[in-house]
Each structure stands twice: as structure tokens, then as C-alpha cells.
């Protein structure tokens, strides 16, 4: 089983729609969880940390389900500028990236 | 906002040559990392470094790779005898503690010809 697994994508979504990304991880002892975004040929940038109680930052909501070893990211009212690759990142002694899910927001 | 800086932004080298990639982590961060990303592929962990020693390394980080913190600010990745398949984007990152998020530099694009 892969350490961090994400929806393969790409997602092509009209502007204004809601998008949901899913991620599963294999190590139940993983300690911390993050969502990053990566624009083409750029470095990954932290979007948000994911807390056990779930957390929200504007249009973005992250959820963690430790029992199912599952993380999600919801983007509401998507904008053209949200087009990027979204990376699920899990810390289990070393910090592991998922392959990422590419999102295209269509005008 | 403090940031991780990497130099050079692009390095072209011939197969078999040695390269050194440079990074200046955020000044109050104690944990340092190198990752690489081959074009179109995922971000892959290479090595983590804390307290002047390697704390974790991946299978990719074989004997041709080494890291060093030569002074209080720089963190370098050396690749001895580069191969064609070493061509990738190399990202340096740092964090305050082992469970806090990583902050990445802009990356060095290494092209081995």
C-alpha cells in the first residue's frame, strides 16, 4: 500500500464550483498533516495544516479522520487562481508527499 | 516574511561532474531537508538534517549524495559524479520543529547532459 495516496485527477471544474480532494495515508502513527499547493515548475507552498478537529481558512476547509486514515480538502467558490496541483503531505518520521491532484478551474 | 533561499536557480553540468547546491534556511529553523522532483513526477524526500547530522534519508540518497552545514547559515547538497537521471528540481526546506510545516525554497533546476 502506498504511503500517501491521492485522487489521480486532473479535476476540470467550472469557476464558482466546490471541489473536494481526498487523501489516504498508511501509517497510523503519522503525527501531522498538511495540504500544499504547487504551481507549474514552482516550489510547494503551504496551504494549510490539518487539525484533528477540522479547520477552515476562508474558502478552504480541511478535515482529518484518524480512524479511517483519511484527509480531505474542500475548496468553495473556486477561482481561476485556484488552478494548481494540490499535494497531501503526511509526517510519519519523514515528511511524505502524495503525487498530487491537478486542478483546472474553467472560466 | 522570512524565506528559504536557494542558489543557483539553474545548474547545467556534464555527466560525471560534481555539483553543489546551496540553501540558506530560515534563520530560526532547526530542521533542514532536501527533496527532489523529476519533471512531471512527485516530490521525493532525499534527506533530513538536524543538530549537524543526518536524521533520516531515503533510498535515493546513496553514496553519491552528501549534505553539509558548513557554517551557521548555509545548508548544501553535494552530488558526486552526476548521472543523467539526477536531472530534476531540487528543493531545500526548513522547519522549526519535526512536526511543523516545511517552508520551501524556490528550487534549483539541475540539468545533467
Short mmCIF file of C-alpha atoms in Angstrom, two decimals:
data_model
loop_
_atom_site.label_atom_id
_atom_site.label_comp_id
_atom_site.label_asym_id
_atom_site.label_seq_id
_atom_site.Cartn_x
_atom_site.Cartn_y
_atom_site.Cartn_z
CA UNK A 1 0.00 0.00 0.00
CA UNK A 2 1.36 3.43 -0.95
CA UNK A 3 2.31 5.70 1.94
CA UNK A 4 0.22 8.67 0.83
CA UNK A 5 -2.37 8.26 -1.86
CA UNK A 6 -4.42 10.96 -3.58
CA UNK A 7 -7.11 11.15 -6.24
CA UNK A 8 -5.23 10.88 -9.55
CA UNK A 9 -7.03 13.77 -11.26
CA UNK A 10 -6.95 16.03 -13.12
CA UNK A 11 -10.09 17.81 -11.99
CA UNK A 12 -11.64 20.20 -14.51
CA UNK A 13 -14.14 22.35 -12.67
CA UNK A 14 -16.11 25.48 -13.65
CA UNK A 15 -15.37 28.67 -11.78
CA UNK A 16 -17.53 29.03 -8.68
CA UNK A 17 -17.95 25.32 -8.12
CA UNK A 18 -16.95 23.40 -4.99
CA UNK A 19 -14.05 20.96 -5.26
CA UNK A 20 -13.13 18.16 -2.88
CA UNK A 21 -9.75 16.44 -2.66
CA UNK A 22 -9.20 13.18 -0.83
CA UNK A 23 -6.06 11.61 0.59
CA UNK A 24 -5.33 8.41 2.50
CA UNK A 25 -2.21 7.53 4.44
CA UNK A 26 -0.85 4.17 5.51
CA UNK A 27 0.94 4.86 8.81
CA UNK A 28 -1.50 5.17 11.71
CA UNK A 29 1.27 6.75 13.81
CA UNK A 30 1.56 9.76 11.48
CA UNK A 31 1.78 12.91 13.52
CA UNK A 32 0.94 15.89 11.38
CA UNK A 33 -0.81 16.59 8.13
CA UNK A 34 -0.77 19.38 5.60
CA UNK A 35 -2.13 20.50 2.28
CA UNK A 36 0.27 22.25 -0.08
CA UNK A 37 -0.32 23.73 -3.50
CA UNK A 38 2.23 23.68 -6.27
CA UNK A 39 2.11 25.80 -9.37
CA UNK A 40 3.82 24.57 -12.51
CA UNK A 41 7.63 24.47 -12.09
CA UNK A 42 7.41 26.23 -8.72
CA UNK A 43 8.05 25.12 -5.17
CA UNK A 44 5.29 23.62 -2.99
CA UNK A 45 3.66 26.24 -0.81
CA UNK A 46 1.83 25.53 2.42
CA UNK A 47 -1.91 25.97 2.01
CA UNK A 48 -2.98 24.82 5.45
CA UNK A 49 -2.20 22.45 8.28
CA UNK A 50 -4.86 19.86 9.07
CA UNK A 51 -6.02 19.51 12.65
CA UNK A 52 -7.99 16.71 14.26
CA UNK A 53 -10.99 18.95 14.84
CA UNK A 54 -11.01 20.15 11.24
CA UNK A 55 -10.14 23.68 10.29
CA UNK A 56 -11.25 26.36 7.90
CA UNK A 57 -9.44 29.24 6.24
CA UNK A 58 -11.72 31.35 4.10
CA UNK A 59 -12.92 29.22 1.19
CA UNK A 60 -10.76 26.26 2.26
CA UNK A 61 -11.77 23.56 4.74
CA UNK A 62 -9.55 20.67 5.82
CA UNK A 63 -10.68 17.56 7.66
CA UNK A 64 -8.79 14.70 9.29
CA UNK A 65 -10.23 11.30 10.12
CA UNK A 66 -7.60 9.37 12.07
CA UNK A 67 -9.71 6.24 12.38
CA UNK A 68 -10.00 5.95 8.59
CA UNK A 69 -6.55 7.47 7.96
CA UNK A 70 -8.11 9.97 5.63
CA UNK A 71 -7.63 13.68 4.95
CA UNK A 72 -9.74 15.95 2.82
CA UNK A 73 -9.62 19.46 1.40
CA UNK A 74 -12.68 21.36 0.26
CA UNK A 75 -12.48 24.49 -1.86
CA UNK A 76 -15.68 26.51 -2.09
CA UNK A 77 -16.49 29.13 -4.73
CA UNK A 78 -13.43 28.17 -6.75
CA UNK A 79 -11.46 30.90 -8.55
CA UNK A 80 -9.32 30.76 -11.68
CA UNK A 81 -6.30 31.37 -9.43
CA UNK A 82 -7.01 28.11 -7.60
CA UNK A 83 -5.72 26.20 -10.63
CA UNK A 84 -2.68 24.29 -9.36
CA UNK A 85 -1.62 20.87 -8.13
CA UNK A 86 -2.74 20.10 -4.58
CA UNK A 87 -0.39 17.97 -2.51
CA UNK A 88 -1.33 15.95 0.54
CA UNK A 89 1.60 15.78 2.97
CA UNK A 90 1.94 13.45 5.94
CA UNK A 91 4.60 13.44 8.65
CA UNK A 92 5.49 9.97 9.95
CA UNK A 93 9.13 10.49 10.96
CA UNK A 94 9.84 11.68 7.49
CA UNK A 95 7.59 14.03 5.58
CA UNK A 96 5.97 12.27 2.67
CA UNK A 97 4.20 13.89 -0.27
CA UNK A 98 1.36 12.41 -2.25
CA UNK A 99 1.60 12.53 -6.03
CA UNK A 100 -0.76 15.48 -6.07
CA UNK A 101 -4.06 16.18 -7.79
CA UNK A 102 -4.07 18.75 -10.57
CA UNK A 103 -6.96 21.19 -10.58
CA UNK A 104 -8.03 23.23 -13.59
CA UNK A 105 -10.65 25.89 -12.95
CA UNK A 106 -12.51 26.65 -16.17
CA UNK A 107 -13.82 30.16 -16.90
CA UNK B 1 8.22 37.15 5.73
CA UNK B 2 11.43 35.10 6.15
CA UNK B 3 12.11 32.67 3.36
CA UNK B 4 14.38 29.84 2.31
CA UNK B 5 16.75 30.88 -0.46
CA UNK B 6 18.42 28.56 -2.95
CA UNK B 7 21.20 29.14 -5.43
CA UNK B 8 21.73 28.75 -8.28
CA UNK B 9 18.25 28.73 -9.81
CA UNK B 10 19.52 26.62 -12.71
CA UNK B 11 22.65 24.49 -12.93
CA UNK B 12 23.79 22.68 -16.05
CA UNK B 13 26.53 20.11 -15.66
CA UNK B 14 28.08 17.28 -17.61
CA UNK B 15 27.62 13.67 -16.59
CA UNK B 16 30.28 12.62 -14.11
CA UNK B 17 30.86 16.10 -12.73
CA UNK B 18 30.25 17.12 -9.13
CA UNK B 19 27.68 19.76 -8.23
CA UNK B 20 26.94 21.60 -5.02
CA UNK B 21 23.51 23.08 -4.48
CA UNK B 22 23.24 25.85 -1.94
CA UNK B 23 20.48 26.72 0.51
CA UNK B 24 20.03 29.25 3.26
CA UNK B 25 17.23 28.03 5.55
CA UNK B 26 15.07 30.35 7.63
CA UNK B 27 17.29 31.60 10.44
CA UNK B 28 15.41 30.30 13.49
CA UNK B 29 14.62 26.91 11.94
CA UNK B 30 16.46 23.87 13.23
CA UNK B 31 15.38 21.12 10.82
CA UNK B 32 16.56 21.06 7.22
CA UNK B 33 15.56 18.95 4.26
CA UNK B 34 16.33 18.23 0.64
CA UNK B 35 13.69 16.99 -1.77
CA UNK B 36 13.79 16.45 -5.49
CA UNK B 37 11.14 16.43 -8.18
CA UNK B 38 11.75 14.92 -11.57
CA UNK B 39 9.68 16.73 -14.21
CA UNK B 40 6.08 15.53 -14.10
CA UNK B 41 6.62 13.33 -11.08
CA UNK B 42 6.03 13.59 -7.34
CA UNK B 43 8.11 15.43 -4.78
CA UNK B 44 10.53 12.86 -3.33
CA UNK B 45 12.22 13.00 0.06
CA UNK B 46 16.02 12.81 -0.01
CA UNK B 47 17.31 13.65 3.44
CA UNK B 48 16.58 15.43 6.70
CA UNK B 49 19.20 17.08 8.90
CA UNK B 50 19.16 18.18 12.50
CA UNK B 51 21.82 19.09 15.03
CA UNK B 52 24.58 18.79 12.46
CA UNK B 53 23.77 15.27 11.42
CA UNK B 54 21.51 13.36 9.09
CA UNK B 55 18.36 12.27 10.90
CA UNK B 56 16.69 10.39 8.07
CA UNK B 57 17.49 9.56 4.46
CA UNK B 58 15.71 7.81 1.62
CA UNK B 59 16.88 5.04 -0.69
CA UNK B 60 17.57 7.72 -3.32
CA UNK B 61 20.17 9.32 -1.04
CA UNK B 62 23.00 6.91 -1.81
CA UNK B 63 26.76 7.36 -1.54
CA UNK B 64 26.89 9.89 -4.36
CA UNK B 65 24.95 12.36 -2.21
CA UNK B 66 26.10 14.25 0.85
CA UNK B 67 24.89 17.21 2.88
CA UNK B 68 26.74 19.71 4.93
CA UNK B 69 26.11 22.71 7.09
CA UNK B 70 29.47 24.43 6.66
CA UNK B 71 28.56 27.47 8.76
CA UNK B 72 25.64 28.84 10.75
CA UNK B 73 23.54 29.73 7.75
CA UNK B 74 24.21 27.52 4.72
CA UNK B 75 22.99 24.00 4.04
CA UNK B 76 24.43 22.32 0.97
CA UNK B 77 23.67 19.23 -1.10
CA UNK B 78 26.60 17.73 -2.98
CA UNK B 79 26.14 15.24 -5.79
CA UNK B 80 29.36 13.48 -6.78
CA UNK B 81 29.67 12.10 -10.30
CA UNK B 82 26.28 13.21 -11.58
CA UNK B 83 24.19 10.93 -13.78
CA UNK B 84 21.61 11.82 -16.44
CA UNK B 85 18.84 10.61 -14.13
CA UNK B 86 19.87 13.17 -11.49
CA UNK B 87 18.27 15.84 -13.69
CA UNK B 88 15.45 17.24 -11.57
CA UNK B 89 14.30 20.18 -9.50
CA UNK B 90 15.96 20.11 -6.09
CA UNK B 91 14.11 21.79 -3.26
CA UNK B 92 15.55 22.75 0.09
CA UNK B 93 13.17 23.16 3.02
CA UNK B 94 13.33 24.02 6.69
CA UNK B 95 11.04 23.83 9.69
CA UNK B 96 11.00 24.94 13.31
CA UNK B 97 10.39 21.51 14.77
CA UNK B 98 9.80 17.99 13.45
CA UNK B 99 6.01 18.27 13.24
CA UNK B 100 5.66 21.82 11.93
CA UNK B 101 5.14 22.52 8.22
CA UNK B 102 8.04 22.81 5.83
CA UNK B 103 8.95 26.05 4.12
CA UNK B 104 10.47 25.51 0.70
CA UNK B 105 12.98 27.45 -1.31
CA UNK B 106 12.39 28.27 -4.98
CA UNK B 107 14.41 25.25 -6.04
CA UNK B 108 17.45 24.61 -8.22
CA UNK B 109 16.82 23.07 -11.60
CA UNK B 110 19.68 20.65 -12.27
CA UNK B 111 20.24 19.55 -15.84
CA UNK B 112 22.82 16.81 -16.43
CA UNK B 113 23.91 16.46 -20.05
#
